[in-house]
Coordinates of C-alpha atoms in Angstrom, one line a residue:
X1 CA 62.6 2.0 36.4
X2 CA 64.0 0.9 33.0
X3 CA 64.4 3.1 29.9
X4 CA 61.5 1.2 28.2
X5 CA 59.0 2.5 30.7
X6 CA 60.7 6.0 30.9
X7 CA 59.8 6.6 27.2
X8 CA 56.1 5.8 27.4
X9 CA 53.2 8.0 28.1
X10 CA 52.6 9.0 31.6
X11 CA 49.4 8.3 33.4
X12 CA 46.5 8.9 32.8
X13 CA 47.5 9.1 29.1
X14 CA 49.0 5.6 29.1
X15 CA 45.7 4.2 30.4
X16 CA 43.7 6.0 27.7
X17 CA 46.0 4.7 25.0
X18 CA 45.8 1.2 26.5
X19 CA 42.0 1.3 26.6
X20 CA 41.8 2.5 23.0
X21 CA 44.0 -0.3 21.8
X22 CA 42.0 -2.9 23.8
X23 CA 38.7 -1.8 22.5
X24 CA 39.9 -1.5 18.9
X25 CA 41.0 -5.1 19.0
X26 CA 37.8 -6.4 20.7
X27 CA 39.3 -7.5 24.0
X28 CA 37.4 -7.3 27.3
X29 CA 39.5 -6.5 30.4
X30 CA 39.4 -10.1 31.6
X31 CA 40.5 -11.4 28.2
X32 CA 43.4 -9.0 27.9
X33 CA 44.5 -9.6 31.4
X34 CA 44.6 -13.4 30.8
X35 CA 46.5 -15.3 33.5
X36 CA 49.5 -13.0 33.5
X37 CA 47.9 -10.0 35.4
X38 CA 44.7 -9.5 37.2
X39 CA 41.7 -7.8 35.6
X40 CA 41.6 -5.5 38.6
X41 CA 45.2 -4.4 38.0
X42 CA 44.4 -3.8 34.3
X43 CA 41.4 -1.7 35.3
X44 CA 43.7 0.5 37.5
X45 CA 46.2 0.8 34.6
X46 CA 43.4 2.0 32.3
X47 CA 42.0 4.5 34.9
X48 CA 45.5 5.9 35.4
X49 CA 45.7 4.8 39.1
X50 CA 48.8 2.6 38.5
X51 CA 51.9 3.0 36.3
X52 CA 53.0 0.0 34.2
X53 CA 56.2 -2.0 34.9
X54 CA 58.5 -3.2 32.2
X55 CA 57.2 -6.7 32.5
X56 CA 53.6 -5.6 32.2
X57 CA 54.4 -3.3 29.2
X58 CA 56.1 -6.2 27.4
X59 CA 53.1 -8.5 28.1
X60 CA 50.6 -6.0 26.9
X61 CA 52.5 -5.3 23.7
X62 CA 52.7 -9.1 23.0
X63 CA 49.0 -9.6 23.7
X64 CA 47.9 -6.6 21.6
X65 CA 50.5 -7.4 18.9
X66 CA 51.8 -3.8 18.9
X67 CA 55.2 -2.3 19.3
X68 CA 56.2 -0.5 22.5
X69 CA 56.3 2.7 20.4
X70 CA 52.5 2.5 20.4
X71 CA 52.7 3.7 24.0
X72 CA 55.4 6.3 23.5
X73 CA 54.7 9.9 24.4
X74 CA 53.9 12.2 21.4
X75 CA 53.4 15.4 23.3
X76 CA 53.3 17.4 20.1
X77 CA 50.6 15.2 18.4
X78 CA 47.1 16.7 18.4
X79 CA 46.0 13.4 16.9
X80 CA 47.2 11.5 19.9
X81 CA 45.4 13.9 22.2
X82 CA 42.2 13.8 20.1
X83 CA 42.2 10.0 20.1
X84 CA 42.7 9.9 23.9
X85 CA 39.9 12.3 24.4
X86 CA 37.5 10.3 22.2
X87 CA 38.3 7.2 24.2
X88 CA 37.6 9.1 27.4
X89 CA 34.4 11.0 26.6
X90 CA 32.9 8.8 23.8
X91 CA 32.3 8.9 20.1
X92 CA 30.2 12.1 19.8
X93 CA 29.8 14.1 16.6
X94 CA 32.1 16.8 18.2
X95 CA 34.8 14.2 18.8
X96 CA 34.5 13.0 15.2
X97 CA 35.2 16.6 14.1
X98 CA 38.2 16.7 16.4
X99 CA 39.6 13.6 14.8
X100 CA 38.9 14.8 11.3
X101 CA 40.8 18.0 12.0
X102 CA 43.8 16.2 13.7
X103 CA 44.0 13.8 10.8
X104 CA 44.0 16.6 8.3
X105 CA 46.7 18.6 10.2
X106 CA 49.0 15.6 10.9
X107 CA 49.6 13.8 7.6
X108 CA 53.1 12.5 8.6
X109 CA 52.2 11.1 12.1
X110 CA 53.1 7.6 13.1
X111 CA 51.2 5.2 10.8
X112 CA 49.9 3.0 13.5
X113 CA 48.5 5.9 15.5
X114 CA 46.9 7.3 12.3
X115 CA 45.3 3.9 11.6
X116 CA 43.9 3.8 15.2
X117 CA 42.4 7.2 14.7
X118 CA 40.8 6.3 11.4
X119 CA 39.4 3.1 12.9
X120 CA 37.7 5.1 15.6
X121 CA 36.6 7.8 13.2
X122 CA 35.0 5.2 10.9
X123 CA 33.0 3.9 13.9
X124 CA 31.9 7.5 14.7
X125 CA 30.6 7.8 11.1
X126 CA 28.9 4.4 11.4
X127 CA 26.9 5.4 14.5
X128 CA 26.0 8.8 12.9
X129 CA 24.8 7.1 9.7
X130 CA 27.3 8.9 7.5
X131 CA 27.8 6.1 4.9
X132 CA 29.9 7.9 2.3
X133 CA 32.3 9.3 5.0
X134 CA 32.6 5.9 6.6
X135 CA 33.4 4.2 3.3
X136 CA 36.0 6.8 2.5
X137 CA 37.9 6.5 5.8
X138 CA 37.8 2.7 5.6
X139 CA 39.4 2.8 2.1
X140 CA 42.1 5.1 3.3
X141 CA 42.6 2.9 6.4
X142 CA 43.0 -0.2 4.2
X143 CA 45.7 1.6 2.1
X144 CA 47.5 2.8 5.2
X145 CA 47.5 -0.7 6.7
X146 CA 49.3 -2.0 3.6
X147 CA 52.0 0.6 4.1
X148 CA 52.5 -0.5 7.7
X149 CA 53.0 -4.1 6.6
X150 CA 51.3 -5.3 9.8
X151 CA 49.1 -8.3 9.0
X152 CA 46.7 -7.7 11.8
X153 CA 46.0 -4.2 10.6
X154 CA 45.7 -5.3 7.0
X155 CA 43.3 -8.1 7.9
X156 CA 41.1 -6.0 10.1
X157 CA 40.9 -3.1 7.7
X158 CA 39.8 -5.4 4.9
X159 CA 37.1 -7.1 7.0
X160 CA 35.8 -3.8 8.2
X161 CA 35.7 -2.4 4.7
X162 CA 34.0 -5.5 3.4
X163 CA 31.2 -5.0 5.9
X164 CA 30.6 -1.5 4.7
X165 CA 30.7 -2.5 1.1
X166 CA 28.2 -5.3 1.7
X167 CA 25.9 -2.9 3.5
X168 CA 26.2 -0.5 0.6
X169 CA 25.2 -3.2 -1.9
X170 CA 28.6 -3.8 -3.5
X171 CA 28.6 -7.5 -2.8
X172 CA 31.3 -8.4 -5.4
X173 CA 34.0 -6.0 -3.9
X174 CA 32.9 -7.0 -0.4
X175 CA 33.7 -10.6 -1.1
X176 CA 37.1 -9.8 -2.5
X177 CA 38.1 -7.7 0.5
X178 CA 36.8 -10.2 3.1
X179 CA 38.5 -13.2 1.4
X180 CA 41.7 -11.2 1.5
X181 CA 41.2 -10.4 5.1
X182 CA 40.4 -14.1 6.0
X183 CA 43.5 -15.3 4.1
X184 CA 45.7 -12.8 5.9
X185 CA 44.3 -13.8 9.3
X186 CA 44.8 -17.6 8.6
X187 CA 48.2 -17.2 7.0
X188 CA 49.6 -15.1 9.8
X189 CA 48.1 -17.1 12.7
X190 CA 46.1 -14.0 13.9
X191 CA 43.9 -14.4 17.0
X192 CA 40.8 -16.5 16.5
X193 CA 38.5 -13.5 16.8
X194 CA 40.0 -12.1 13.5
X195 CA 39.0 -15.3 11.7
X196 CA 35.6 -15.1 13.2
X197 CA 35.1 -11.5 12.2
X198 CA 36.0 -12.4 8.7
X199 CA 33.7 -15.4 8.6
X200 CA 30.8 -13.5 9.9
X201 CA 31.0 -11.1 7.0
X202 CA 31.7 -13.9 4.4
X203 CA 28.7 -15.8 5.6
X204 CA 26.4 -12.8 5.2
X205 CA 27.7 -12.4 1.6
X206 CA 27.3 -16.1 0.9
X207 CA 23.7 -16.0 2.2
X208 CA 22.8 -12.9 0.0
X209 CA 24.4 -14.6 -3.0
X210 CA 22.2 -17.7 -2.6
X211 CA 25.1 -19.9 -1.4
X212 CA 23.1 -21.1 1.6
X213 CA 24.7 -24.6 1.8
X214 CA 28.2 -23.1 2.1
X215 CA 26.9 -20.4 4.5
X216 CA 25.4 -23.0 6.7
X217 CA 28.7 -25.0 6.8
X218 CA 30.7 -21.9 7.7
X219 CA 28.2 -20.9 10.3
X220 CA 28.3 -24.4 12.0
X221 CA 32.1 -24.2 11.9
X222 CA 31.9 -20.9 13.8
X223 CA 29.4 -22.2 16.4
X224 CA 31.5 -25.3 17.0
X225 CA 34.5 -23.1 17.7
X226 CA 32.8 -20.8 20.2
X227 CA 34.7 -20.3 23.4
X228 CA 34.9 -17.7 26.3
X229 CA 38.1 -16.5 24.7
X230 CA 36.0 -14.6 22.2
X231 CA 34.6 -11.2 23.2
X232 CA 30.9 -11.6 24.2
X233 CA 30.0 -9.3 21.3
X234 CA 31.4 -11.8 18.8
X235 CA 29.9 -14.8 20.6
X236 CA 26.4 -13.2 20.3
X237 CA 27.0 -12.2 16.6
X238 CA 28.1 -15.8 15.8
X239 CA 24.8 -17.1 17.2
X240 CA 22.5 -14.6 15.6
X241 CA 24.3 -15.0 12.2
X242 CA 23.9 -18.8 12.4
X243 CA 20.2 -18.3 13.3
X244 CA 19.7 -16.2 10.2
X245 CA 21.4 -18.7 8.0
X246 CA 19.2 -21.5 9.4
X247 CA 16.1 -19.4 8.8
X248 CA 17.1 -18.8 5.2
X249 CA 17.6 -22.5 4.7
X250 CA 14.1 -23.2 6.1
X251 CA 15.3 -24.8 9.3
X252 CA 13.1 -22.8 11.6
X253 CA 13.6 -24.9 14.7
X254 CA 17.4 -24.5 14.5
X255 CA 17.0 -20.8 13.8
X256 CA 14.8 -20.2 16.8
X257 CA 17.1 -22.3 19.0
X258 CA 20.2 -20.3 17.9
X259 CA 18.5 -17.0 18.3
X260 CA 17.3 -18.0 21.8
X261 CA 20.9 -18.9 22.8
X262 CA 22.0 -15.4 21.6
X263 CA 19.3 -13.6 23.5
X264 CA 20.1 -15.6 26.7
X265 CA 23.8 -15.0 26.4
X266 CA 23.7 -11.3 26.6
X267 CA 22.4 -9.6 29.8
X268 CA 20.9 -6.2 29.4
X269 CA 23.5 -4.4 31.6
X270 CA 26.5 -5.9 29.7
X271 CA 26.2 -3.9 26.5
X272 CA 22.9 -2.0 26.1
X273 CA 23.5 -1.1 22.4
X274 CA 24.3 -4.6 21.5
X275 CA 21.3 -5.8 23.5
X276 CA 19.1 -3.6 21.4
X277 CA 20.7 -4.5 18.1
X278 CA 20.2 -8.2 18.9
X279 CA 16.5 -7.6 19.4
X280 CA 16.3 -5.8 16.1
X281 CA 18.1 -8.7 14.4
X282 CA 15.8 -11.2 16.0
X283 CA 12.7 -9.2 14.9
X284 CA 14.0 -9.1 11.4
X285 CA 14.6 -12.8 11.3
X286 CA 11.1 -13.7 12.7
X287 CA 9.5 -11.3 10.2
X288 CA 11.2 -12.9 7.2
X289 CA 10.3 -16.5 8.2
X290 CA 7.8 -18.4 6.2
X291 CA 5.2 -18.1 7.6
X292 CA 6.1 -14.8 9.2
X293 CA 6.1 -14.9 13.0
X294 CA 4.5 -11.5 13.8
X295 CA 4.0 -12.4 17.5
X296 CA 7.7 -12.9 18.2
X297 CA 8.5 -9.9 16.0
X298 CA 6.3 -7.6 18.1
X299 CA 7.8 -8.9 21.3
X300 CA 11.4 -8.2 20.2
X301 CA 10.5 -4.8 18.8
X302 CA 8.7 -3.8 22.0
X303 CA 11.9 -4.7 23.9
X304 CA 14.1 -2.7 21.5
X305 CA 11.8 0.3 21.5
X306 CA 11.9 0.4 25.4
X307 CA 15.7 1.2 25.3
X308 CA 16.2 2.8 21.8
X309 CA 15.6 6.3 23.1
X310 CA 18.1 5.9 25.8
X311 CA 21.0 4.1 24.1
X312 CA 20.2 3.9 20.4
X313 CA 21.8 6.1 17.7
X314 CA 19.8 7.7 14.9
X315 CA 20.6 4.8 12.6
X316 CA 19.1 2.3 15.2
X317 CA 16.0 4.5 15.5
X318 CA 15.5 4.3 11.7
X319 CA 16.0 0.5 11.7
X320 CA 13.4 0.2 14.4
X321 CA 10.9 2.3 12.5
X322 CA 11.4 0.3 9.3
X323 CA 10.7 -3.0 11.2
X324 CA 7.7 -1.5 12.9
X325 CA 6.4 -0.4 9.5
X326 CA 6.9 -3.8 8.0
X327 CA 5.2 -5.4 11.1
X328 CA 2.2 -3.1 10.8
X329 CA 1.8 -4.1 7.1
X330 CA 1.9 -7.8 7.8
X331 CA -0.5 -7.5 10.7
X332 CA -3.0 -5.8 8.4
X333 CA -2.6 -2.3 9.9
X334 CA -2.1 -0.6 6.6
X335 CA -2.9 2.9 7.8
X336 CA -0.3 2.5 10.5
X337 CA 2.2 1.2 8.0
X338 CA 1.6 4.2 5.8
X339 CA 2.0 6.6 8.7
X340 CA 5.3 5.1 9.8
X341 CA 6.5 5.1 6.2
X342 CA 5.8 8.8 6.0
X343 CA 7.6 9.4 9.3
X344 CA 10.7 7.8 7.8
X345 CA 10.7 10.1 4.8
X346 CA 11.6 9.3 1.2
X347 CA 15.3 8.7 1.7
X348 CA 16.2 8.4 5.4
X349 CA 19.8 9.5 6.1
X350 CA 22.1 6.6 7.1
X351 CA 19.7 3.8 6.0
X352 CA 21.7 1.0 4.3
X353 CA 21.1 0.1 0.7
X354 CA 19.3 -3.1 1.6
X355 CA 17.1 -1.4 4.2
X356 CA 16.3 1.4 1.7
X357 CA 15.2 -1.3 -0.8
X358 CA 13.1 -3.0 1.8
X359 CA 11.4 0.4 2.5
X360 CA 10.8 0.9 -1.2
X361 CA 9.3 -2.6 -1.5
X362 CA 7.1 -1.9 1.5
X363 CA 5.8 1.3 0.0
X364 CA 4.9 -0.5 -3.2
X365 CA 3.1 -3.2 -1.3
X366 CA 1.0 -0.5 0.4
X367 CA 0.2 1.0 -3.0
X368 CA -0.9 -2.4 -4.3
X369 CA -3.2 -3.0 -1.2
X370 CA -4.6 0.4 -1.6
X371 CA -5.5 -0.3 -5.3
X372 CA -2.6 1.1 -7.3
X373 CA -1.6 -2.2 -9.0
X374 CA 0.1 -1.5 -12.3
X375 CA 2.8 1.0 -11.3
X376 CA 3.6 -0.7 -8.0
X377 CA 3.7 -4.2 -9.5
X378 CA 6.0 -3.0 -12.2
X379 CA 8.3 -1.3 -9.7
X380 CA 8.6 -4.4 -7.6
X381 CA 9.3 -6.5 -10.6
X382 CA 12.1 -4.1 -11.5
X383 CA 13.6 -4.2 -8.0
X384 CA 13.6 -8.0 -8.0
X385 CA 15.3 -8.3 -11.4
X386 CA 17.9 -5.7 -10.4
X387 CA 18.7 -7.7 -7.3
X388 CA 19.0 -10.8 -9.4
X389 CA 21.4 -9.1 -11.8
X390 CA 23.5 -7.9 -8.8
X391 CA 23.8 -11.6 -7.6
X392 CA 21.7 -10.8 -4.5
X393 CA 19.6 -13.9 -4.7
X394 CA 18.3 -13.5 -1.2
X395 CA 16.9 -10.0 -1.8
X396 CA 15.5 -11.0 -5.2
X397 CA 13.5 -13.9 -3.6
X398 CA 12.4 -11.6 -0.8
X399 CA 11.0 -9.1 -3.3
X400 CA 9.1 -11.7 -5.4
X401 CA 7.6 -13.1 -2.2
X402 CA 6.5 -9.5 -1.1
X403 CA 4.9 -9.0 -4.5
X404 CA 2.9 -12.2 -4.2
X405 CA 1.8 -11.4 -0.7
X406 CA 0.6 -7.9 -1.6
X407 CA -1.4 -9.1 -4.6
X408 CA -3.0 -11.8 -2.4
X409 CA -4.0 -9.2 0.2
X410 CA -5.3 -6.9 -2.5
X411 CA -7.5 -9.7 -3.9
X412 CA -8.8 -10.5 -0.4

């Protein structure tokens, strides 16, 4: 065996590191294997059943765009051990604590390994609904990526940070970061999935800013470029993003067709969490159509609720409750809407800024229907104007519509 293989991690640690790198970059086993090796052989590598050869190691490094040092043994590194453990047992709160401690103790560890650990830790925080912690790690990760000089890490860090900034309501900074990430991906000829990830985020920002025509053009560009080379997760996100843009533009037929393609593309046993998230996204789209499609909304929420308790995180449970609360209101079940609103609490942990605003809007709508006009109307007008000032045209229009509907229901 050659010296290149002699220096790398022994099994099963090599397999754990390989799996971590593959998942972090969005490859399925079939996609990473390509035509060079079989997916069955790759599976045995990840499970620790087979050692890699020099040829296979070289291929994997080229495909993953990492240096062979990424697979080198670091027996003294608690960070490497913590990362391998997380990839084996899952991203639980306890594993997040293990990564936090290892990152704190090992400040001078290999930059690429540290970046990988921060990437996984940010995902842990996301699933736990720890918004501030996630944002802090993503900012550190972006700075670290610049120090590595690796364009793929720099691009992916910026796109991931942009998604978090957008969800937190900082649309201006989100646009800056995602445009940087997209430029890096295109200038360095990064894999197509990196460009798609950036475009998905950019389209969401364009839609919120009222640039619907540009968002539709970018969405159509993505749909036209769809291929099996993209991970299934991205294929589905492209379709549901395009569906939402079509719905915002008033093209309901195209929106329904795109969402149907997304729903059909993902079998329930492929990725249960994504399957549930897709149904939440579909329900949200149907509920914001004009007129609101409450029948389709209920169908998708019932599907999501059936699996949320089994595979969903706390953040998904809160998203489900918010949509159920909105549905109850628009179906005229105001007592149920009030009950679910109370169940959510005043400021649910981990709820994104946009969803928190939607919850505030809904509570004001309930107040209007129940007879408290002046305070609730003034509150909704304030929210709409603030959204307009922050260049969130989509949210502003949504709030004005909600106010008009609540006043009409109150008069009836």
